[in-house]
């Protein structure tokens, strides 16, 4: 993601997946439709043409968890059939509640992400009146739909959607108050190279590694279980140190 289209080529995408795994990634998130602000949707056939060849080549060679970033049932079904472990739905079932049925059918996992609007409209929306309440309510509704389809709680992951239809201040608030989602399930957060970091640091996209790591460490301290990043090795190392410090602080003397 945030790749400027360089991984639309299957070989480049496979090579990138291998690099991420060698850097220490526990999970790969593969998507065939950009979700950057202003991006236009693509048809399911094109999305699948981009994703399926990568999945076909990567799946036999790794035991890492493979997540498919899609909200389209046609794409999800084929990728689950090919061995994907998780569906990452950036619309949190708003576009297709039947995604939950598919995930149950294949005994897979489901990531529910909060997003205001869609990628091509989300940056034009007015600020939320109460972003924390909105995120919590929208994800609660999505969880209800998933549970109603028969999905077990341990198959669900929630993502507050940093950078998806939220203002600079709202992004900071969500990360700072991340523990407000503690009771809803494991939390995934994806601050990697996002524009709010660029605004703080005044750095271009490819120079936000340290800012990303800082956001991830803070999010982990606030309860995040999974971080979605470009620079795996660097962020992983910083999280290892943060985890050691946090765990030492909880031990009894």
Backbone as JSON, one array per atom type, in Angstrom:
{
  "sequence": "XXXXXXXXXXXXXXXXXXXXXXXXXXXXXXXXXXXXXXXXXXXXXXXXXXXXXXXXXXXXXXXXXXXXXXXXXXXXXXXXXXXXXXXXXXXXXXXXXXXXXXXXXXXXXXXXXXXXXXXXXXXXXXXXXXXXXXXXXXXXXXXXXXXXXXXXXXXXXXXXXXXXXXXXXXXXXXXXXXXXXXXXXXXXXXXXXXXXXXXXXXXXXXXXXXXXXXXXXXXXXXXXXXXXXXXXXXXXXXXXXXXXXXXXXXXXX",
  "N": [[0.85, -1.18, 0.0], [0.33, 2.34, -0.4], [2.19, 2.55, -2.48], [2.58, 3.68, -4.93], [1.88, 2.27, -7.17], [3.86, 0.48, -7.89], [3.81, -2.18, -7.2], [1.9, -3.44, -8.68], [2.7, -5.15, -10.59], [3.04, -8.62, -10.67], [5.38, -10.12, -10.0], [6.98, -8.19, -8.73], [5.34, -7.65, -6.55], [5.28, -10.13, -5.23], [7.99, -10.39, -4.57], [8.19, -8.24, -2.81], [6.51, -9.13, -0.75], [8.01, -11.3, 0.19], [10.25, -9.93, 1.12], [9.11, -8.51, 3.26], [8.35, -10.61, 4.95], [10.86, -11.7, 5.56], [11.84, -9.59, 6.98], [10.51, -9.82, 9.31], [7.72, -9.81, 9.48], [4.61, -10.9, 10.75], [2.28, -11.22, 9.52], [0.71, -10.8, 6.39], [-0.79, -8.32, 4.39], [-2.69, -8.17, 1.65], [-3.77, -6.38, -1.13], [-5.86, -5.36, -3.89], [-7.0, -3.02, -4.64], [-6.64, 0.39, -4.38], [-6.81, 2.28, -1.38], [-6.21, 4.82, -0.77], [-6.69, 8.32, -0.01], [-9.06, 9.77, -2.17], [-8.88, 7.81, -4.11], [-10.24, 5.87, -6.77], [-12.74, 3.32, -7.02], [-12.21, -0.08, -8.2], [-13.26, -2.67, -10.5], [-14.45, -5.94, -9.46], [-13.33, -8.04, -10.93], [-10.91, -7.01, -11.98], [-9.6, -6.39, -9.6], [-9.3, -8.96, -8.51], [-7.71, -10.11, -10.47], [-5.34, -8.84, -9.92], [-4.7, -9.62, -7.32], [-4.97, -12.46, -6.97], [-2.84, -13.91, -8.42], [-0.6, -13.23, -6.89], [-1.23, -14.21, -4.35], [-1.42, -16.91, -4.99], [1.24, -17.58, -5.48], [2.54, -16.93, -3.1], [1.24, -18.22, -0.94], [1.89, -21.1, -0.75], [4.46, -21.0, 0.27], [4.72, -19.95, 2.81], [3.88, -19.86, 6.3], [2.86, -17.74, 7.48], [0.23, -15.5, 8.5], [-2.16, -14.63, 6.11], [-3.79, -11.88, 4.93], [-6.52, -10.56, 3.11], [-7.2, -7.6, 1.61], [-10.15, -6.46, 1.04], [-13.51, -5.54, 0.12], [-15.28, -6.79, -1.38], [-17.44, -9.43, -2.07], [-17.05, -11.36, -4.14], [-14.3, -11.32, -4.64], [-13.33, -11.93, -2.1], [-14.35, -14.56, -1.68], [-12.99, -16.14, -3.64], [-10.32, -15.75, -2.88], [-10.28, -16.74, -0.27], [-10.85, -19.38, -0.86], [-8.46, -20.01, -2.05], [-6.76, -20.09, 0.05], [-6.37, -17.9, 1.77], [-6.25, -16.38, 5.01], [-7.58, -14.39, 6.4], [-10.03, -11.82, 6.01], [-9.86, -8.46, 5.27], [-11.85, -5.93, 5.79], [-12.42, -2.81, 4.79], [-14.73, -1.38, 4.91], [-16.19, -2.28, 6.99], [-18.36, -4.11, 6.76], [-20.37, -2.52, 5.71], [-20.8, -2.29, 2.98], [-21.22, -4.89, 2.08], [-22.74, -7.2, 3.75], [-22.74, -9.91, 3.49], [-20.16, -10.74, 3.41], [-19.42, -11.52, 5.96], [-20.75, -13.97, 6.19], [-19.31, -15.48, 4.33], [-16.78, -15.53, 5.52], [-17.35, -17.0, 7.82], [-18.12, -19.41, 6.61], [-15.67, -20.3, 5.54], [-14.21, -20.5, 7.8], [-12.53, -18.43, 8.58], [-10.75, -15.38, 9.53], [-11.81, -12.0, 10.38], [-11.32, -8.63, 9.73], [-12.54, -5.62, 10.84], [-12.84, -2.44, 9.78], [-13.05, 1.01, 10.6], [-14.39, 3.57, 8.65], [-15.12, 6.73, 7.39], [-17.39, 7.44, 4.95], [-16.21, 6.69, 1.63], [-13.06, 5.8, 0.01], [-12.84, 7.61, -2.19], [-14.34, 9.77, -1.42], [-13.97, 10.36, 1.25], [-12.28, 12.35, 2.29], [-13.6, 14.68, 1.9], [-15.62, 15.0, 3.63], [-17.39, 16.58, 6.36], [-16.01, 17.36, 9.64], [-16.41, 14.93, 12.27], [-18.95, 15.02, 14.8], [-18.42, 13.78, 17.19], [-15.88, 11.9, 17.24], [-14.87, 9.65, 18.59], [-17.14, 8.44, 19.72], [-18.52, 7.93, 17.38], [-16.84, 6.11, 15.99], [-16.86, 4.0, 17.82], [-19.61, 3.3, 17.91], [-20.19, 2.66, 15.19], [-18.44, 0.48, 14.75], [-19.42, -1.25, 16.66], [-21.96, -1.87, 15.62], [-21.13, -3.19, 13.28], [-19.84, -5.4, 14.4], [-22.03, -6.65, 15.61], [-23.43, -7.47, 13.28], [-21.56, -9.27, 12.24], [-21.38, -11.19, 14.29], [-24.0, -12.04, 14.28], [-24.03, -13.44, 11.93], [-22.73, -15.66, 12.7], [-20.07, -15.6, 13.34], [-17.32, -16.26, 15.4], [-16.15, -14.66, 18.43], [-13.33, -14.74, 18.7], [-12.44, -14.62, 16.14], [-12.53, -12.11, 15.2], [-11.22, -8.88, 14.5], [-10.63, -5.49, 15.22], [-10.36, -2.23, 13.73], [-9.65, 1.1, 14.06], [-9.31, 2.8, 11.91], [-7.26, 4.81, 11.14], [-6.65, 7.82, 9.48], [-8.67, 7.49, 7.66], [-11.07, 9.26, 6.51], [-10.9, 11.06, 8.6], [-10.01, 13.93, 10.51], [-6.89, 15.72, 11.04], [-6.68, 16.29, 13.81], [-8.55, 14.49, 14.8], [-7.43, 12.0, 14.17], [-5.17, 12.0, 15.85], [-6.48, 12.06, 18.32], [-7.9, 9.62, 18.34], [-5.78, 7.74, 18.41], [-4.56, 8.51, 20.82], [-6.59, 7.97, 22.65], [-6.99, 5.26, 22.41], [-7.58, 3.07, 24.0], [-10.28, 3.13, 24.4], [-11.48, 1.28, 22.87], [-10.99, -1.16, 23.97], [-12.72, -3.18, 25.01], [-13.87, -4.34, 22.83], [-12.52, -6.16, 21.3], [-9.49, -7.62, 19.79], [-7.19, -5.13, 18.71], [-6.27, -3.57, 15.72], [-4.01, -1.33, 14.21], [-3.19, 1.18, 11.83], [-1.02, 3.37, 11.24], [0.97, 3.9, 9.44], [3.14, 5.93, 7.67], [1.22, 7.88, 7.26], [-0.69, 10.88, 6.45], [-1.04, 12.56, 8.66], [1.27, 12.24, 10.1], [3.09, 13.37, 8.35], [2.28, 16.01, 8.53], [2.95, 16.65, 11.15], [5.74, 16.21, 11.2], [6.71, 17.39, 8.93], [7.65, 15.99, 6.66], [8.25, 14.05, 3.65], [6.37, 11.25, 2.27], [8.06, 8.92, 2.14], [9.85, 9.33, 4.17], [8.99, 8.9, 6.75], [9.4, 6.93, 8.63], [10.42, 6.85, 11.32], [8.53, 8.44, 12.59], [6.27, 6.88, 12.15], [6.97, 4.63, 13.67], [7.02, 5.76, 16.23], [4.3, 6.4, 16.57], [3.24, 3.81, 16.49], [4.42, 2.58, 18.73], [3.3, 4.13, 20.78], [0.61, 3.53, 20.33], [0.62, 0.79, 20.87], [1.17, 0.85, 23.6], [-1.21, 1.87, 24.39], [-2.92, -0.17, 23.92], [-3.07, -1.47, 21.4], [-2.93, -4.41, 19.42], [-1.99, -5.33, 16.98], [0.03, -3.98, 14.42], [0.03, -2.3, 11.35], [2.3, -1.89, 8.91], [4.75, -0.33, 6.69], [7.53, -0.39, 7.02], [8.84, -2.84, 8.28], [11.02, -4.12, 9.75], [12.27, -2.01, 11.2], [10.17, -0.93, 12.76], [9.34, -3.18, 14.16], [11.56, -3.73, 15.79], [11.59, -1.5, 17.5], [9.14, -1.87, 18.76], [9.64, -4.23, 20.12], [11.4, -3.4, 22.11], [9.77, -1.57, 23.47], [7.76, -3.32, 24.33], [9.18, -4.97, 26.09], [9.82, -3.14, 28.11], [7.26, -2.32, 28.97], [6.19, -4.77, 29.89], [7.96, -5.41, 31.94], [7.34, -3.44, 33.71], [4.93, -4.3, 34.71], [5.4, -6.38, 36.34], [5.48, -7.96, 39.56], [7.22, -6.78, 42.42]],
  "CA": [[0.0, 0.0, 0.0], [1.12, 3.57, -0.54], [3.34, 2.09, -3.24], [2.67, 4.36, -6.21], [1.59, 1.34, -8.25], [5.02, -0.33, -8.27], [3.57, -3.58, -6.91], [0.86, -4.0, -9.53], [3.37, -6.27, -11.24], [3.0, -9.76, -9.76], [6.72, -10.48, -9.51], [7.38, -7.17, -7.76], [4.53, -7.83, -5.34], [5.76, -11.34, -4.54], [9.29, -10.05, -3.99], [7.94, -7.38, -1.65], [5.98, -9.99, 0.31], [9.14, -12.05, 0.73], [11.06, -8.98, 1.9], [8.4, -8.22, 4.51], [8.45, -11.79, 5.8], [12.25, -11.78, 6.03], [12.03, -8.5, 7.94], [9.87, -10.19, 10.56], [6.26, -9.66, 9.48], [3.84, -12.07, 11.15], [1.04, -11.21, 8.75], [0.75, -10.02, 5.16], [-2.08, -7.78, 3.96], [-2.58, -8.03, 0.2], [-4.96, -5.75, -1.68], [-5.8, -5.02, -5.31], [-7.67, -1.73, -4.87], [-6.08, 1.42, -3.51], [-7.73, 2.95, -0.46], [-5.67, 6.14, -0.44], [-7.69, 9.37, -0.22], [-9.33, 10.14, -3.55], [-8.78, 6.67, -5.03], [-11.49, 5.38, -7.34], [-12.87, 1.86, -6.92], [-12.03, -0.89, -9.41], [-14.2, -3.78, -10.53], [-13.99, -7.14, -8.76], [-12.5, -8.85, -11.82], [-9.58, -6.42, -12.01], [-9.01, -6.57, -8.27], [-8.91, -10.36, -8.38], [-6.58, -10.32, -11.39], [-4.14, -8.31, -9.28], [-4.42, -10.27, -6.05], [-4.9, -13.92, -7.03], [-1.52, -14.45, -8.77], [0.32, -13.03, -5.76], [-1.63, -15.18, -3.32], [-1.09, -18.25, -5.49], [2.68, -17.8, -5.36], [3.01, -16.74, -1.73], [0.61, -19.12, 0.03], [2.58, -22.36, -0.48], [5.81, -20.79, 0.8], [4.75, -19.32, 4.13], [2.83, -20.16, 7.28], [2.38, -16.45, 8.02], [-1.17, -15.19, 8.25], [-2.37, -13.81, 4.92], [-5.04, -11.12, 4.94], [-6.88, -9.96, 1.83], [-7.85, -6.3, 1.8], [-11.24, -6.33, 0.06], [-14.88, -5.49, 0.63], [-16.1, -7.4, -2.43], [-17.65, -10.86, -1.82], [-16.47, -12.2, -5.2], [-12.86, -11.38, -4.4], [-13.12, -12.63, -0.84], [-14.61, -16.0, -1.84], [-11.92, -16.79, -4.39], [-9.08, -15.7, -2.1], [-10.44, -17.7, 0.83], [-10.72, -20.71, -1.47], [-7.04, -20.2, -2.37], [-5.99, -20.25, 1.27], [-6.24, -16.71, 2.62], [-6.67, -16.63, 6.4], [-8.34, -13.27, 6.96], [-10.52, -10.77, 5.12], [-9.75, -7.13, 5.87], [-12.92, -5.15, 5.17], [-12.29, -1.4, 5.18], [-16.06, -0.79, 5.06], [-16.83, -2.87, 8.18], [-19.6, -4.77, 6.34], [-21.39, -1.58, 5.22], [-21.06, -2.53, 1.55], [-21.62, -6.28, 1.81], [-22.8, -7.97, 4.98], [-22.51, -11.33, 3.19], [-18.75, -11.06, 3.68], [-19.38, -12.25, 7.23], [-21.16, -15.35, 5.9], [-18.19, -16.13, 3.66], [-15.73, -15.75, 6.51], [-17.81, -18.13, 8.64], [-18.07, -20.61, 5.76], [-14.29, -20.74, 5.38], [-13.58, -20.51, 9.14], [-11.45, -17.45, 8.5], [-10.86, -14.23, 10.41], [-12.37, -10.8, 9.76], [-10.94, -7.32, 10.26], [-13.56, -4.6, 10.6], [-12.21, -1.13, 9.89], [-13.93, 2.17, 10.55], [-14.09, 4.57, 7.64], [-16.22, 7.65, 7.09], [-17.49, 7.52, 3.5], [-15.38, 5.77, 0.87], [-11.8, 6.48, -0.29], [-12.94, 8.73, -3.13], [-15.13, 10.87, -0.84], [-13.81, 10.49, 2.7], [-11.58, 13.57, 2.7], [-14.47, 15.84, 1.66], [-16.67, 15.0, 4.64], [-17.16, 17.49, 7.49], [-15.55, 16.66, 10.84], [-17.41, 14.27, 13.09], [-19.3, 15.73, 16.04], [-17.75, 13.05, 18.27], [-15.27, 10.81, 16.48], [-14.74, 8.44, 19.4], [-18.46, 7.82, 19.8], [-18.88, 7.44, 16.04], [-16.06, 4.9, 15.73], [-17.34, 2.95, 18.71], [-20.94, 2.87, 17.49], [-20.13, 2.0, 13.88], [-17.81, -0.82, 14.89], [-20.34, -2.09, 17.42], [-22.96, -2.36, 14.67], [-20.46, -4.17, 12.42], [-19.63, -6.61, 15.2], [-23.34, -7.3, 15.71], [-23.7, -8.16, 12.02], [-20.64, -10.41, 12.13], [-21.79, -12.2, 15.27], [-25.29, -12.57, 13.82], [-23.72, -14.4, 10.87], [-22.15, -16.83, 13.32], [-18.62, -15.47, 13.53], [-16.9, -16.33, 16.79], [-15.42, -13.46, 18.85], [-11.89, -14.84, 18.5], [-12.15, -14.47, 14.72], [-12.75, -10.7, 14.88], [-10.24, -7.84, 14.83], [-11.18, -4.17, 14.89], [-9.39, -1.23, 13.3], [-10.34, 2.4, 14.1], [-9.21, 3.47, 10.62], [-6.48, 6.05, 11.15], [-6.49, 8.41, 8.16], [-9.8, 7.2, 6.79], [-12.18, 10.16, 6.75], [-10.72, 11.71, 9.89], [-9.14, 15.1, 10.46], [-5.61, 15.62, 11.75], [-6.93, 16.24, 15.26], [-9.29, 13.26, 15.11], [-6.48, 10.9, 14.13], [-4.4, 12.04, 17.09], [-7.37, 11.72, 19.43], [-8.18, 8.18, 18.31], [-4.6, 7.03, 18.9], [-4.36, 8.85, 22.23], [-7.65, 7.35, 23.46], [-7.23, 3.96, 21.79], [-8.11, 2.12, 24.98], [-11.74, 3.16, 24.41], [-11.93, 0.11, 22.12], [-10.46, -2.35, 24.62], [-13.72, -4.22, 25.26], [-14.49, -4.76, 21.58], [-11.73, -7.2, 20.65], [-8.12, -7.24, 19.43], [-7.15, -3.87, 17.94], [-5.24, -3.34, 14.7], [-3.9, 0.09, 13.88], [-2.33, 1.38, 10.67], [-0.61, 4.77, 11.07], [2.2, 3.94, 8.65], [3.4, 6.96, 6.66], [-0.01, 8.63, 7.01], [-0.5, 12.32, 6.27], [-0.94, 13.26, 9.94], [2.69, 12.23, 10.45], [3.72, 14.37, 7.51], [1.96, 17.34, 9.05], [3.73, 16.85, 12.38], [7.18, 16.16, 10.96], [7.05, 18.09, 7.69], [8.48, 15.08, 5.87], [7.51, 13.34, 2.61], [5.88, 9.92, 2.62], [9.1, 7.91, 2.32], [10.73, 9.7, 5.28], [8.16, 8.92, 7.96], [9.58, 5.67, 9.35], [10.53, 7.08, 12.76], [7.22, 8.91, 13.03], [5.4, 5.7, 12.18], [7.36, 3.81, 14.82], [6.56, 6.45, 17.45], [2.85, 6.21, 16.66], [2.98, 2.4, 16.79], [4.79, 2.33, 20.13], [2.27, 4.75, 21.62], [-0.63, 2.75, 20.16], [0.79, -0.48, 21.6], [1.02, 1.17, 25.02], [-2.63, 2.17, 24.6], [-3.72, -1.38, 23.77], [-3.07, -2.08, 20.07], [-2.36, -5.75, 19.35], [-1.4, -5.52, 15.66], [0.3, -2.74, 13.69], [0.16, -2.51, 9.9], [3.35, -0.93, 8.56], [5.61, -0.56, 5.54], [8.92, -0.59, 7.45], [8.63, -3.88, 9.3], [12.17, -4.36, 10.62], [12.49, -0.88, 12.1], [9.07, -0.81, 13.72], [9.35, -4.38, 15.0], [12.62, -3.57, 16.79], [11.14, -0.52, 18.5], [8.06, -2.47, 19.53], [10.24, -5.22, 21.02], [11.91, -2.66, 23.27], [8.61, -1.05, 24.2], [7.09, -4.44, 24.97], [9.99, -5.39, 27.23], [9.67, -2.13, 29.17], [5.88, -2.38, 29.48], [6.0, -6.01, 30.64], [8.74, -5.31, 33.18], [6.62, -2.54, 34.6], [3.75, -4.94, 35.28], [5.81, -7.47, 37.24], [5.47, -7.64, 41.0], [8.55, -6.77, 43.03]],
  "C": [[0.89, 1.23, 0.0], [2.36, 3.31, -1.39], [3.49, 2.76, -4.6], [2.47, 3.44, -7.4], [2.73, 0.41, -8.61], [4.8, -1.81, -8.02], [2.36, -4.15, -7.65], [1.41, -5.16, -10.35], [3.48, -7.43, -10.25], [4.36, -10.1, -9.18], [7.22, -9.47, -8.49], [6.63, -7.34, -6.45], [4.99, -9.04, -4.54], [7.1, -11.08, -3.87], [9.13, -9.18, -2.75], [7.39, -8.19, -0.48], [7.11, -10.77, 0.99], [10.04, -11.16, 1.57], [10.42, -8.7, 3.25], [8.49, -9.39, 5.47], [9.85, -11.93, 6.38], [12.55, -10.71, 7.06], [11.33, -8.77, 9.27], [8.37, -10.02, 10.62], [5.6, -10.98, 9.88], [2.62, -12.26, 10.27], [1.23, -10.35, 7.52], [-0.66, -9.56, 4.81], [-1.96, -7.44, 2.48], [-3.88, -7.45, -0.36], [-4.77, -5.35, -3.13], [-6.54, -3.75, -5.66], [-7.12, -0.72, -3.88], [-7.16, 2.03, -2.62], [-7.19, 4.31, -0.03], [-6.77, 7.19, -0.68], [-7.83, 9.75, -1.69], [-9.3, 9.0, -4.54], [-10.15, 6.21, -5.5], [-11.55, 3.86, -7.21], [-12.6, 1.18, -8.26], [-13.01, -2.05, -9.35], [-13.59, -5.02, -9.87], [-13.05, -7.97, -9.64], [-11.07, -8.33, -11.87], [-8.87, -6.6, -10.68], [-8.5, -8.0, -8.1], [-7.73, -10.7, -9.29], [-5.27, -9.84, -10.77], [-3.73, -9.16, -8.07], [-4.16, -11.77, -6.18], [-3.53, -14.46, -7.42], [-0.5, -14.3, -7.65], [0.03, -14.05, -4.67], [-1.23, -16.59, -3.73], [0.39, -18.57, -5.31], [3.18, -17.72, -3.93], [2.49, -17.82, -0.78], [1.38, -20.42, 0.28], [3.9, -22.19, 0.27], [5.87, -20.19, 2.19], [3.61, -19.8, 5.01], [2.32, -18.87, 7.92], [0.91, -16.26, 7.67], [-1.26, -14.29, 7.02], [-3.76, -13.2, 4.97], [-5.27, -10.53, 3.55], [-7.71, -8.72, 2.09], [-8.91, -6.12, 0.71], [-12.58, -6.21, 0.78], [-15.84, -6.13, -0.37], [-16.23, -8.91, -2.2], [-17.0, -11.76, -2.87], [-14.97, -12.38, -5.01], [-12.57, -12.19, -3.15], [-13.29, -14.14, -1.0], [-13.45, -16.7, -2.54], [-10.62, -16.83, -3.59], [-9.14, -16.64, -0.9], [-10.29, -19.12, 0.31], [-9.25, -21.04, -1.74], [-6.16, -20.27, -1.12], [-5.74, -19.02, 2.11], [-6.82, -17.0, 4.0], [-7.66, -15.61, 6.92], [-8.84, -12.38, 5.83], [-10.49, -9.45, 5.88], [-10.73, -6.2, 5.15], [-12.87, -3.71, 5.66], [-13.65, -0.71, 5.33], [-16.81, -1.35, 6.26], [-18.23, -3.38, 7.88], [-20.68, -3.81, 5.85], [-21.77, -1.87, 3.77], [-21.59, -3.92, 1.26], [-21.59, -7.09, 3.09], [-22.55, -9.45, 4.75], [-21.05, -11.72, 3.32], [-18.62, -11.86, 4.97], [-19.76, -13.7, 7.03], [-20.02, -16.12, 5.24], [-17.08, -16.47, 4.65], [-16.09, -16.93, 7.42], [-17.69, -19.43, 7.86], [-16.66, -21.18, 5.66], [-13.52, -20.77, 6.7], [-12.37, -19.58, 9.17], [-11.65, -16.35, 9.54], [-11.37, -13.02, 9.64], [-11.87, -9.56, 10.49], [-12.01, -6.32, 9.86], [-12.93, -3.23, 10.83], [-13.24, -0.01, 9.8], [-13.46, 3.15, 9.48], [-15.33, 5.43, 7.44], [-16.27, 7.83, 5.58], [-16.71, 6.41, 2.84], [-14.1, 6.52, 0.47], [-11.92, 7.68, -1.22], [-13.72, 9.92, -2.59], [-14.74, 11.22, 0.58], [-13.13, 11.79, 3.14], [-12.42, 14.83, 2.48], [-15.57, 15.95, 2.71], [-16.37, 16.01, 5.74], [-16.67, 16.7, 8.7], [-16.71, 16.01, 11.59], [-17.73, 15.12, 14.32], [-18.61, 15.09, 17.24], [-17.13, 11.8, 17.66], [-15.14, 9.54, 17.3], [-16.06, 7.7, 19.5], [-18.86, 7.23, 18.46], [-18.14, 6.14, 15.72], [-16.61, 3.74, 16.55], [-18.7, 2.41, 18.26], [-20.9, 2.12, 16.17], [-19.5, 0.62, 13.96], [-18.68, -1.78, 15.69], [-21.4, -2.69, 16.51], [-22.35, -3.43, 13.76], [-20.23, -5.49, 13.15], [-20.94, -7.36, 15.38], [-23.65, -8.09, 14.45], [-22.83, -9.41, 11.88], [-21.04, -11.54, 13.07], [-23.11, -12.85, 14.85], [-25.09, -13.6, 12.7], [-23.08, -15.67, 11.42], [-20.66, -16.77, 13.55], [-18.28, -15.44, 15.01], [-16.08, -15.09, 17.16], [-13.92, -13.53, 18.59], [-11.47, -14.78, 17.03], [-12.24, -13.0, 14.28], [-11.59, -9.82, 15.34], [-10.84, -6.51, 14.43], [-10.05, -3.17, 14.62], [-10.1, 0.12, 13.28], [-10.16, 3.24, 12.83], [-8.5, 4.81, 10.66], [-6.3, 6.55, 9.71], [-7.65, 8.19, 7.21], [-11.0, 8.08, 7.15], [-12.11, 10.88, 8.08], [-9.77, 12.9, 9.73], [-7.83, 14.81, 11.19], [-5.84, 15.44, 13.24], [-7.64, 14.95, 15.65], [-8.37, 12.04, 15.09], [-5.65, 10.84, 15.42], [-5.24, 11.62, 18.29], [-7.64, 10.23, 19.49], [-6.99, 7.38, 18.83], [-4.4, 7.27, 20.39], [-5.36, 8.15, 23.14], [-7.95, 5.92, 23.0], [-7.85, 2.94, 22.73], [-9.64, 2.15, 25.05], [-12.33, 1.98, 23.63], [-11.56, -1.21, 22.78], [-11.47, -3.49, 24.73], [-14.3, -4.81, 23.99], [-13.72, -5.86, 20.86], [-10.32, -6.74, 20.37], [-8.13, -6.03, 18.49], [-5.97, -3.88, 16.97], [-5.2, -1.85, 14.41], [-2.88, 0.27, 12.75], [-1.95, 2.83, 10.45], [0.5, 4.97, 10.05], [2.21, 5.0, 7.55], [2.19, 7.86, 6.38], [0.26, 10.14, 7.02], [-0.42, 13.08, 7.6], [0.5, 13.28, 10.43], [3.45, 13.26, 9.62], [3.47, 15.78, 8.01], [2.77, 17.64, 10.31], [5.21, 17.05, 12.07], [7.65, 16.99, 9.77], [8.02, 17.26, 6.86], [7.63, 14.39, 4.8], [7.2, 11.91, 3.04], [7.0, 8.94, 2.94], [10.1, 8.25, 3.42], [9.97, 9.76, 6.61], [8.3, 7.64, 8.79], [9.62, 5.88, 10.86], [9.21, 7.59, 13.33], [6.22, 7.78, 13.13], [5.69, 4.86, 13.41], [6.89, 4.44, 16.13], [5.06, 6.26, 17.65], [2.51, 4.78, 17.04], [3.31, 2.06, 18.23], [3.74, 2.91, 21.07], [0.98, 3.95, 21.54], [-0.54, 1.42, 20.91], [0.63, -0.26, 23.1], [-0.43, 1.45, 25.38], [-3.53, 0.96, 24.31], [-3.77, -2.01, 22.4], [-2.36, -3.43, 20.11], [-1.58, -6.0, 18.05], [-1.14, -4.15, 15.04], [0.57, -3.1, 12.23], [1.12, -1.45, 9.37], [4.07, -1.32, 7.27], [7.0, -1.04, 5.99], [8.96, -1.57, 8.61], [9.81, -4.0, 10.26], [12.35, -3.26, 11.65], [11.41, -0.79, 13.17], [9.05, -2.0, 14.67], [10.38, -4.24, 16.12], [12.2, -2.6, 17.89], [10.01, -1.08, 19.37], [8.58, -3.53, 20.5], [10.76, -4.55, 22.29], [10.76, -2.15, 24.11], [7.9, -2.15, 24.96], [7.85, -4.91, 26.21], [9.83, -4.42, 28.4], [8.28, -2.21, 29.79], [5.66, -3.63, 30.33], [6.77, -5.99, 31.95], [8.0, -4.45, 34.19], [5.41, -3.16, 35.24], [4.11, -6.07, 36.24], [5.77, -7.0, 38.69], [6.89, -7.71, 41.55], [8.62, -7.81, 44.15]]
}
